mmCIF file with all atom_site columns, C-alpha atoms in Angstrom:
data_model
loop_
_atom_site.group_PDB
_atom_site.id
_atom_site.type_symbol
_atom_site.label_atom_id
_atom_site.label_alt_id
_atom_site.label_comp_id
_atom_site.label_asym_id
_atom_site.label_entity_id
_atom_site.label_seq_id
_atom_site.pdbx_PDB_ins_code
_atom_site.Cartn_x
_atom_site.Cartn_y
_atom_site.Cartn_z
_atom_site.occupancy
_atom_site.B_iso_or_equiv
_atom_site.pdbx_formal_charge
_atom_site.auth_seq_id
_atom_site.auth_comp_id
_atom_site.auth_asym_id
_atom_site.auth_atom_id
_atom_site.pdbx_PDB_model_num
ATOM 1   C CA . UNK A 1 1   ? 54.568 -16.894 58.264 1.00 0.00 ? 38  UNK A CA 1
ATOM 2   C CA . UNK A 1 2   ? 56.945 -15.041 56.018 1.00 0.00 ? 39  UNK A CA 1
ATOM 3   C CA . UNK A 1 3   ? 59.233 -12.405 57.544 1.00 0.00 ? 40  UNK A CA 1
ATOM 4   C CA . UNK A 1 4   ? 58.486 -8.735  56.839 1.00 0.00 ? 41  UNK A CA 1
ATOM 5   C CA . UNK A 1 5   ? 61.043 -6.934  54.657 1.00 0.00 ? 42  UNK A CA 1
ATOM 6   C CA . UNK A 1 6   ? 61.382 -3.228  55.484 1.00 0.00 ? 43  UNK A CA 1
ATOM 7   C CA . UNK A 1 7   ? 63.115 -0.451  53.583 1.00 0.00 ? 44  UNK A CA 1
ATOM 8   C CA . UNK A 1 8   ? 63.758 2.374   56.077 1.00 0.00 ? 45  UNK A CA 1
ATOM 9   C CA . UNK A 1 9   ? 65.727 5.122   54.381 1.00 0.00 ? 46  UNK A CA 1
ATOM 10  C CA . UNK A 1 10  ? 66.066 8.887   54.049 1.00 0.00 ? 47  UNK A CA 1
ATOM 11  C CA . UNK A 1 11  ? 66.081 10.823  50.807 1.00 0.00 ? 48  UNK A CA 1
ATOM 12  C CA . UNK A 1 12  ? 66.116 14.409  49.593 1.00 0.00 ? 49  UNK A CA 1
ATOM 13  C CA . UNK A 1 13  ? 62.925 16.018  48.327 1.00 0.00 ? 50  UNK A CA 1
ATOM 14  C CA . UNK A 1 14  ? 64.079 15.205  44.790 1.00 0.00 ? 51  UNK A CA 1
ATOM 15  C CA . UNK A 1 15  ? 64.685 11.532  45.607 1.00 0.00 ? 52  UNK A CA 1
ATOM 16  C CA . UNK A 1 16  ? 68.420 11.202  46.260 1.00 0.00 ? 53  UNK A CA 1
ATOM 17  C CA . UNK A 1 17  ? 69.875 9.080   49.060 1.00 0.00 ? 54  UNK A CA 1
ATOM 18  C CA . UNK A 1 18  ? 73.426 10.393  48.656 1.00 0.00 ? 55  UNK A CA 1
ATOM 19  C CA . UNK A 1 19  ? 75.367 13.072  46.871 1.00 0.00 ? 56  UNK A CA 1
ATOM 20  C CA . UNK A 1 20  ? 77.215 12.177  43.655 1.00 0.00 ? 57  UNK A CA 1
ATOM 21  C CA . UNK A 1 21  ? 80.383 11.291  45.612 1.00 0.00 ? 58  UNK A CA 1
ATOM 22  C CA . UNK A 1 22  ? 78.387 9.046   47.975 1.00 0.00 ? 59  UNK A CA 1
ATOM 23  C CA . UNK A 1 23  ? 78.414 11.601  50.792 1.00 0.00 ? 60  UNK A CA 1
ATOM 24  C CA . UNK A 1 24  ? 75.328 11.702  53.016 1.00 0.00 ? 61  UNK A CA 1
ATOM 25  C CA . UNK A 1 25  ? 76.161 14.966  54.785 1.00 0.00 ? 62  UNK A CA 1
ATOM 26  C CA . UNK A 1 26  ? 72.873 16.471  53.561 1.00 0.00 ? 63  UNK A CA 1
ATOM 27  C CA . UNK A 1 27  ? 70.944 14.143  55.893 1.00 0.00 ? 64  UNK A CA 1
ATOM 28  C CA . UNK A 1 28  ? 71.664 16.491  58.749 1.00 0.00 ? 65  UNK A CA 1
ATOM 29  C CA . UNK A 1 29  ? 70.294 19.293  56.598 1.00 0.00 ? 66  UNK A CA 1
ATOM 30  C CA . UNK A 1 30  ? 70.913 21.885  59.324 1.00 0.00 ? 67  UNK A CA 1
ATOM 31  C CA . UNK A 1 31  ? 67.822 20.489  61.008 1.00 0.00 ? 68  UNK A CA 1
ATOM 32  C CA . UNK A 1 32  ? 67.492 21.073  64.736 1.00 0.00 ? 69  UNK A CA 1
ATOM 33  C CA . UNK A 1 33  ? 66.188 17.919  66.359 1.00 0.00 ? 70  UNK A CA 1
ATOM 34  C CA . UNK A 1 34  ? 63.814 19.370  68.918 1.00 0.00 ? 71  UNK A CA 1
ATOM 35  C CA . UNK A 1 35  ? 61.067 16.746  68.800 1.00 0.00 ? 72  UNK A CA 1
ATOM 36  C CA . UNK A 1 36  ? 61.781 13.222  69.953 1.00 0.00 ? 73  UNK A CA 1
ATOM 37  C CA . UNK A 1 37  ? 61.621 10.759  67.082 1.00 0.00 ? 74  UNK A CA 1
ATOM 38  C CA . UNK A 1 38  ? 61.353 7.099   68.035 1.00 0.00 ? 75  UNK A CA 1
ATOM 39  C CA . UNK A 1 39  ? 60.923 5.638   64.524 1.00 0.00 ? 76  UNK A CA 1
ATOM 40  C CA . UNK A 1 40  ? 64.481 4.219   64.462 1.00 0.00 ? 77  UNK A CA 1
ATOM 41  C CA . UNK A 1 41  ? 64.110 2.599   67.904 1.00 0.00 ? 78  UNK A CA 1
ATOM 42  C CA . UNK A 1 42  ? 60.747 1.148   66.870 1.00 0.00 ? 79  UNK A CA 1
ATOM 43  C CA . UNK A 1 43  ? 62.348 -0.306  63.745 1.00 0.00 ? 80  UNK A CA 1
ATOM 44  C CA . UNK A 1 44  ? 65.237 -1.819  65.706 1.00 0.00 ? 81  UNK A CA 1
ATOM 45  C CA . UNK A 1 45  ? 62.795 -3.557  68.079 1.00 0.00 ? 82  UNK A CA 1
ATOM 46  C CA . UNK A 1 46  ? 61.141 -5.326  65.114 1.00 0.00 ? 83  UNK A CA 1
ATOM 47  C CA . UNK A 1 47  ? 64.200 -6.521  63.218 1.00 0.00 ? 84  UNK A CA 1
ATOM 48  C CA . UNK A 1 48  ? 66.863 -9.164  63.777 1.00 0.00 ? 85  UNK A CA 1
ATOM 49  C CA . UNK A 1 49  ? 68.503 -9.008  60.353 1.00 0.00 ? 86  UNK A CA 1
ATOM 50  C CA . UNK A 1 50  ? 70.009 -6.214  58.229 1.00 0.00 ? 87  UNK A CA 1
ATOM 51  C CA . UNK A 1 51  ? 70.930 -6.446  54.556 1.00 0.00 ? 88  UNK A CA 1
ATOM 52  C CA . UNK A 1 52  ? 73.174 -3.963  52.792 1.00 0.00 ? 89  UNK A CA 1
ATOM 53  C CA . UNK A 1 53  ? 75.648 -3.589  49.971 1.00 0.00 ? 90  UNK A CA 1
ATOM 54  C CA . UNK A 1 54  ? 79.389 -3.377  50.486 1.00 0.00 ? 91  UNK A CA 1
ATOM 55  C CA . UNK A 1 55  ? 79.532 0.385   49.833 1.00 0.00 ? 92  UNK A CA 1
ATOM 56  C CA . UNK A 1 56  ? 76.935 1.010   52.550 1.00 0.00 ? 93  UNK A CA 1
ATOM 57  C CA . UNK A 1 57  ? 78.723 -1.347  54.947 1.00 0.00 ? 94  UNK A CA 1
ATOM 58  C CA . UNK A 1 58  ? 82.067 0.383   54.352 1.00 0.00 ? 95  UNK A CA 1
ATOM 59  C CA . UNK A 1 59  ? 80.429 3.781   54.920 1.00 0.00 ? 96  UNK A CA 1
ATOM 60  C CA . UNK A 1 60  ? 78.934 2.565   58.215 1.00 0.00 ? 97  UNK A CA 1
ATOM 61  C CA . UNK A 1 61  ? 82.149 1.104   59.588 1.00 0.00 ? 98  UNK A CA 1
ATOM 62  C CA . UNK A 1 62  ? 84.567 3.719   58.214 1.00 0.00 ? 99  UNK A CA 1
ATOM 63  C CA . UNK A 1 63  ? 82.547 6.967   58.550 1.00 0.00 ? 100 UNK A CA 1
ATOM 64  C CA . UNK A 1 64  ? 79.281 6.720   60.458 1.00 0.00 ? 101 UNK A CA 1
ATOM 65  C CA . UNK A 1 65  ? 80.091 4.384   63.351 1.00 0.00 ? 102 UNK A CA 1
ATOM 66  C CA . UNK A 1 66  ? 83.843 3.955   63.406 1.00 0.00 ? 103 UNK A CA 1
ATOM 67  C CA . UNK A 1 67  ? 84.139 2.776   67.002 1.00 0.00 ? 104 UNK A CA 1
ATOM 68  C CA . UNK A 1 68  ? 81.146 0.495   67.287 1.00 0.00 ? 105 UNK A CA 1
ATOM 69  C CA . UNK A 1 69  ? 79.205 -1.375  64.607 1.00 0.00 ? 106 UNK A CA 1
ATOM 70  C CA . UNK A 1 70  ? 75.595 -0.246  65.185 1.00 0.00 ? 107 UNK A CA 1
ATOM 71  C CA . UNK A 1 71  ? 73.976 -3.543  64.152 1.00 0.00 ? 108 UNK A CA 1
ATOM 72  C CA . UNK A 1 72  ? 75.985 -5.883  66.345 1.00 0.00 ? 109 UNK A CA 1
ATOM 73  C CA . UNK A 1 73  ? 72.841 -7.372  67.912 1.00 0.00 ? 110 UNK A CA 1
ATOM 74  C CA . UNK A 1 74  ? 71.403 -8.245  64.509 1.00 0.00 ? 111 UNK A CA 1
ATOM 75  C CA . UNK A 1 75  ? 72.614 -10.639 61.845 1.00 0.00 ? 112 UNK A CA 1
ATOM 76  C CA . UNK A 1 76  ? 74.133 -8.597  59.020 1.00 0.00 ? 113 UNK A CA 1
ATOM 77  C CA . UNK A 1 77  ? 74.292 -9.753  55.427 1.00 0.00 ? 114 UNK A CA 1
ATOM 78  C CA . UNK A 1 78  ? 76.646 -7.737  53.244 1.00 0.00 ? 115 UNK A CA 1
ATOM 79  C CA . UNK A 1 79  ? 76.247 -8.302  49.511 1.00 0.00 ? 116 UNK A CA 1
ATOM 80  C CA . UNK A 1 80  ? 79.651 -7.963  47.889 1.00 0.00 ? 117 UNK A CA 1
ATOM 81  C CA . UNK A 1 81  ? 81.864 -9.259  45.118 1.00 0.00 ? 118 UNK A CA 1
ATOM 82  C CA . UNK A 1 82  ? 84.798 -9.058  47.570 1.00 0.00 ? 119 UNK A CA 1
ATOM 83  C CA . UNK A 1 83  ? 83.743 -11.019 50.679 1.00 0.00 ? 120 UNK A CA 1
ATOM 84  C CA . UNK A 1 84  ? 85.587 -10.718 53.950 1.00 0.00 ? 121 UNK A CA 1
ATOM 85  C CA . UNK A 1 85  ? 85.668 -13.509 56.494 1.00 0.00 ? 122 UNK A CA 1
ATOM 86  C CA . UNK A 1 86  ? 82.331 -14.157 58.161 1.00 0.00 ? 123 UNK A CA 1
ATOM 87  C CA . UNK A 1 87  ? 81.906 -13.812 61.910 1.00 0.00 ? 124 UNK A CA 1
ATOM 88  C CA . UNK A 1 88  ? 79.120 -15.025 64.198 1.00 0.00 ? 125 UNK A CA 1
ATOM 89  C CA . UNK A 1 89  ? 76.726 -12.270 63.091 1.00 0.00 ? 126 UNK A CA 1
ATOM 90  C CA . UNK A 1 90  ? 78.404 -10.762 60.006 1.00 0.00 ? 127 UNK A CA 1
ATOM 91  C CA . UNK A 1 91  ? 77.897 -12.602 56.734 1.00 0.00 ? 128 UNK A CA 1
ATOM 92  C CA . UNK A 1 92  ? 79.553 -11.505 53.484 1.00 0.00 ? 129 UNK A CA 1
ATOM 93  C CA . UNK A 1 93  ? 77.794 -13.001 50.485 1.00 0.00 ? 130 UNK A CA 1
ATOM 94  C CA . UNK A 1 94  ? 78.052 -12.979 46.697 1.00 0.00 ? 131 UNK A CA 1
ATOM 95  C CA . UNK A 1 95  ? 74.367 -13.876 46.547 1.00 0.00 ? 132 UNK A CA 1
ATOM 96  C CA . UNK A 1 96  ? 72.185 -11.384 44.685 1.00 0.00 ? 133 UNK A CA 1
ATOM 97  C CA . UNK A 1 97  ? 69.709 -9.305  46.725 1.00 0.00 ? 134 UNK A CA 1
ATOM 98  C CA . UNK A 1 98  ? 66.581 -11.067 45.368 1.00 0.00 ? 135 UNK A CA 1
ATOM 99  C CA . UNK A 1 99  ? 67.926 -14.562 46.028 1.00 0.00 ? 136 UNK A CA 1
ATOM 100 C CA . UNK A 1 100 ? 69.228 -13.566 49.491 1.00 0.00 ? 137 UNK A CA 1
ATOM 101 C CA . UNK A 1 101 ? 65.935 -11.963 50.589 1.00 0.00 ? 138 UNK A CA 1
ATOM 102 C CA . UNK A 1 102 ? 63.936 -14.935 49.298 1.00 0.00 ? 139 UNK A CA 1
ATOM 103 C CA . UNK A 1 103 ? 66.168 -17.280 51.322 1.00 0.00 ? 140 UNK A CA 1
ATOM 104 C CA . UNK A 1 104 ? 65.955 -15.123 54.469 1.00 0.00 ? 141 UNK A CA 1
ATOM 105 C CA . UNK A 1 105 ? 62.151 -14.848 54.220 1.00 0.00 ? 142 UNK A CA 1
ATOM 106 C CA . UNK A 1 106 ? 61.980 -18.654 54.418 1.00 0.00 ? 143 UNK A CA 1
ATOM 107 C CA . UNK A 1 107 ? 64.019 -18.783 57.636 1.00 0.00 ? 144 UNK A CA 1
ATOM 108 C CA . UNK A 1 108 ? 62.594 -18.239 61.086 1.00 0.00 ? 145 UNK A CA 1
ATOM 109 C CA . UNK A 1 109 ? 63.155 -14.796 62.513 1.00 0.00 ? 146 UNK A CA 1
ATOM 110 C CA . UNK A 1 110 ? 61.944 -11.256 62.942 1.00 0.00 ? 147 UNK A CA 1
ATOM 111 C CA . UNK A 1 111 ? 61.701 -8.534  60.300 1.00 0.00 ? 148 UNK A CA 1
ATOM 112 C CA . UNK A 1 112 ? 64.521 -7.818  57.823 1.00 0.00 ? 149 UNK A CA 1
ATOM 113 C CA . UNK A 1 113 ? 65.772 -4.259  57.278 1.00 0.00 ? 150 UNK A CA 1
ATOM 114 C CA . UNK A 1 114 ? 67.164 -3.414  53.851 1.00 0.00 ? 151 UNK A CA 1
ATOM 115 C CA . UNK A 1 115 ? 69.641 -0.650  54.749 1.00 0.00 ? 152 UNK A CA 1
ATOM 116 C CA . UNK A 1 116 ? 70.864 0.240   51.226 1.00 0.00 ? 153 UNK A CA 1
ATOM 117 C CA . UNK A 1 117 ? 72.155 1.226   48.737 1.00 0.00 ? 154 UNK A CA 1
ATOM 118 C CA . UNK A 1 118 ? 70.493 1.771   45.414 1.00 0.00 ? 155 UNK A CA 1
ATOM 119 C CA . UNK A 1 119 ? 71.944 -1.316  43.675 1.00 0.00 ? 156 UNK A CA 1
ATOM 120 C CA . UNK A 1 120 ? 70.496 -3.523  46.435 1.00 0.00 ? 157 UNK A CA 1
ATOM 121 C CA . UNK A 1 121 ? 67.149 -1.700  46.651 1.00 0.00 ? 158 UNK A CA 1
ATOM 122 C CA . UNK A 1 122 ? 66.264 -1.608  42.916 1.00 0.00 ? 159 UNK A CA 1
ATOM 123 C CA . UNK A 1 123 ? 66.134 -5.386  42.290 1.00 0.00 ? 160 UNK A CA 1
ATOM 124 C CA . UNK A 1 124 ? 64.121 -5.908  45.498 1.00 0.00 ? 161 UNK A CA 1
ATOM 125 C CA . UNK A 1 125 ? 61.590 -3.228  44.495 1.00 0.00 ? 162 UNK A CA 1
ATOM 126 C CA . UNK A 1 126 ? 61.305 -4.696  41.009 1.00 0.00 ? 163 UNK A CA 1
ATOM 127 C CA . UNK A 1 127 ? 60.789 -8.213  42.422 1.00 0.00 ? 164 UNK A CA 1
ATOM 128 C CA . UNK A 1 128 ? 58.201 -6.750  44.850 1.00 0.00 ? 165 UNK A CA 1
ATOM 129 C CA . UNK A 1 129 ? 60.034 -8.217  47.846 1.00 0.00 ? 166 UNK A CA 1
ATOM 130 C CA . UNK A 1 130 ? 59.777 -5.150  50.077 1.00 0.00 ? 167 UNK A CA 1
ATOM 131 C CA . UNK A 1 131 ? 56.661 -5.263  52.258 1.00 0.00 ? 168 UNK A CA 1
ATOM 132 C CA . UNK A 1 132 ? 57.027 -1.906  54.035 1.00 0.00 ? 169 UNK A CA 1
ATOM 133 C CA . UNK A 1 133 ? 58.664 1.284   52.818 1.00 0.00 ? 170 UNK A CA 1
ATOM 134 C CA . UNK A 1 134 ? 59.475 3.854   55.509 1.00 0.00 ? 171 UNK A CA 1
ATOM 135 C CA . UNK A 1 135 ? 60.765 6.914   53.691 1.00 0.00 ? 172 UNK A CA 1
ATOM 136 C CA . UNK A 1 136 ? 62.022 9.988   55.527 1.00 0.00 ? 173 UNK A CA 1
ATOM 137 C CA . UNK A 1 137 ? 62.069 13.052  53.293 1.00 0.00 ? 174 UNK A CA 1
ATOM 138 C CA . UNK A 1 138 ? 64.825 15.509  54.194 1.00 0.00 ? 175 UNK A CA 1
ATOM 139 C CA . UNK A 1 139 ? 63.855 19.129  53.309 1.00 0.00 ? 176 UNK A CA 1
ATOM 140 C CA . UNK A 1 140 ? 66.756 19.532  50.898 1.00 0.00 ? 177 UNK A CA 1
ATOM 141 C CA . UNK A 1 141 ? 66.803 19.522  47.099 1.00 0.00 ? 178 UNK A CA 1
ATOM 142 C CA . UNK A 1 142 ? 70.162 18.127  45.963 1.00 0.00 ? 179 UNK A CA 1
ATOM 143 C CA . UNK A 1 143 ? 69.713 18.471  42.193 1.00 0.00 ? 180 UNK A CA 1
ATOM 144 C CA . UNK A 1 144 ? 71.895 15.440  41.524 1.00 0.00 ? 181 UNK A CA 1
ATOM 145 C CA . UNK A 1 145 ? 73.274 12.432  43.316 1.00 0.00 ? 182 UNK A CA 1
ATOM 146 C CA . UNK A 1 146 ? 72.552 8.765   43.877 1.00 0.00 ? 183 UNK A CA 1
ATOM 147 C CA . UNK A 1 147 ? 68.849 8.081   43.303 1.00 0.00 ? 184 UNK A CA 1
ATOM 148 C CA . UNK A 1 148 ? 66.755 6.188   45.812 1.00 0.00 ? 185 UNK A CA 1
ATOM 149 C CA . UNK A 1 149 ? 65.077 4.243   43.015 1.00 0.00 ? 186 UNK A CA 1
ATOM 150 C CA . UNK A 1 150 ? 67.014 3.352   39.890 1.00 0.00 ? 187 UNK A CA 1
ATOM 151 C CA . UNK A 1 151 ? 65.042 2.639   36.718 1.00 0.00 ? 188 UNK A CA 1
ATOM 152 C CA . UNK A 1 152 ? 63.266 -0.696  36.820 1.00 0.00 ? 189 UNK A CA 1
ATOM 153 C CA . UNK A 1 153 ? 60.319 -2.487  35.291 1.00 0.00 ? 190 UNK A CA 1
ATOM 154 C CA . UNK A 1 154 ? 57.379 -1.260  37.342 1.00 0.00 ? 191 UNK A CA 1
ATOM 155 C CA . UNK A 1 155 ? 54.952 -0.338  38.555 1.00 0.00 ? 192 UNK A CA 1
ATOM 156 C CA . UNK A 1 156 ? 54.894 -1.480  42.182 1.00 0.00 ? 193 UNK A CA 1
ATOM 157 C CA . UNK A 1 157 ? 51.642 -0.331  43.719 1.00 0.00 ? 194 UNK A CA 1
ATOM 158 C CA . UNK A 1 158 ? 51.674 0.803   47.326 1.00 0.00 ? 195 UNK A CA 1
ATOM 159 C CA . UNK A 1 159 ? 49.195 2.186   49.809 1.00 0.00 ? 196 UNK A CA 1
ATOM 160 C CA . UNK A 1 160 ? 49.948 4.918   52.329 1.00 0.00 ? 197 UNK A CA 1
ATOM 161 C CA . UNK A 1 161 ? 49.906 3.493   55.842 1.00 0.00 ? 198 UNK A CA 1
ATOM 162 C CA . UNK A 1 162 ? 51.045 6.509   57.897 1.00 0.00 ? 199 UNK A CA 1
ATOM 163 C CA . UNK A 1 163 ? 52.405 10.040  57.405 1.00 0.00 ? 200 UNK A CA 1
ATOM 164 C CA . UNK A 1 164 ? 53.763 12.430  60.003 1.00 0.00 ? 201 UNK A CA 1
ATOM 165 C CA . UNK A 1 165 ? 56.162 15.351  60.292 1.00 0.00 ? 202 UNK A CA 1
ATOM 166 C CA . UNK A 1 166 ? 58.836 15.687  62.963 1.00 0.00 ? 203 UNK A CA 1
ATOM 167 C CA . UNK A 1 167 ? 61.746 18.113  63.058 1.00 0.00 ? 204 UNK A CA 1
ATOM 168 C CA . UNK A 1 168 ? 60.854 19.384  59.564 1.00 0.00 ? 205 UNK A CA 1
ATOM 169 C CA . UNK A 1 169 ? 61.226 15.872  58.101 1.00 0.00 ? 206 UNK A CA 1
ATOM 170 C CA . UNK A 1 170 ? 58.295 14.004  56.535 1.00 0.00 ? 207 UNK A CA 1
ATOM 171 C CA . UNK A 1 171 ? 57.955 10.336  57.459 1.00 0.00 ? 208 UNK A CA 1
ATOM 172 C CA . UNK A 1 172 ? 55.808 8.284   55.122 1.00 0.00 ? 209 UNK A CA 1
ATOM 173 C CA . UNK A 1 173 ? 55.123 4.573   55.571 1.00 0.00 ? 210 UNK A CA 1
ATOM 174 C CA . UNK A 1 174 ? 53.845 2.632   52.578 1.00 0.00 ? 211 UNK A CA 1
ATOM 175 C CA . UNK A 1 175 ? 52.724 -0.986  52.494 1.00 0.00 ? 212 UNK A CA 1
ATOM 176 C CA . UNK A 1 176 ? 52.563 -3.160  49.389 1.00 0.00 ? 213 UNK A CA 1
ATOM 177 C CA . UNK A 1 177 ? 49.072 -3.870  48.096 1.00 0.00 ? 214 UNK A CA 1
#
């Protein structure tokens, strides 16, 4: 059985995952988290592998989780043209996202989470390698920034699996047809 590939990501109402300078401060959006949201914990229980680009990795280790890498229990694949030294669970690769995901899907394991960013996501969407899209819409209109989906040769047809609202954010899960 092939491993499930999941894109779990937040975007503004107008489809941006970051501001023009790469900042993701808008994700907080002044939202008061009053309702418990377990979607992240549910995702983490399903996955054993994360895939991200170097910019996303650097943002995680230098800004978001400076003291403790949040995916230390999972195998992490960082796609980069400037690889660092690999560790037991941290793999820096020059492999392209499509080739990497195809290789990982052939290996035994749990689900694979594509963390970001846009240059990693776009080729995977175009190659139809993402099985499940979990998009959290932040109630902010940025007007400009880094798009969730770059231009690509589509379409990729999806079906809505689940939609719910918590803490003023809209969570939509899509599955590929």
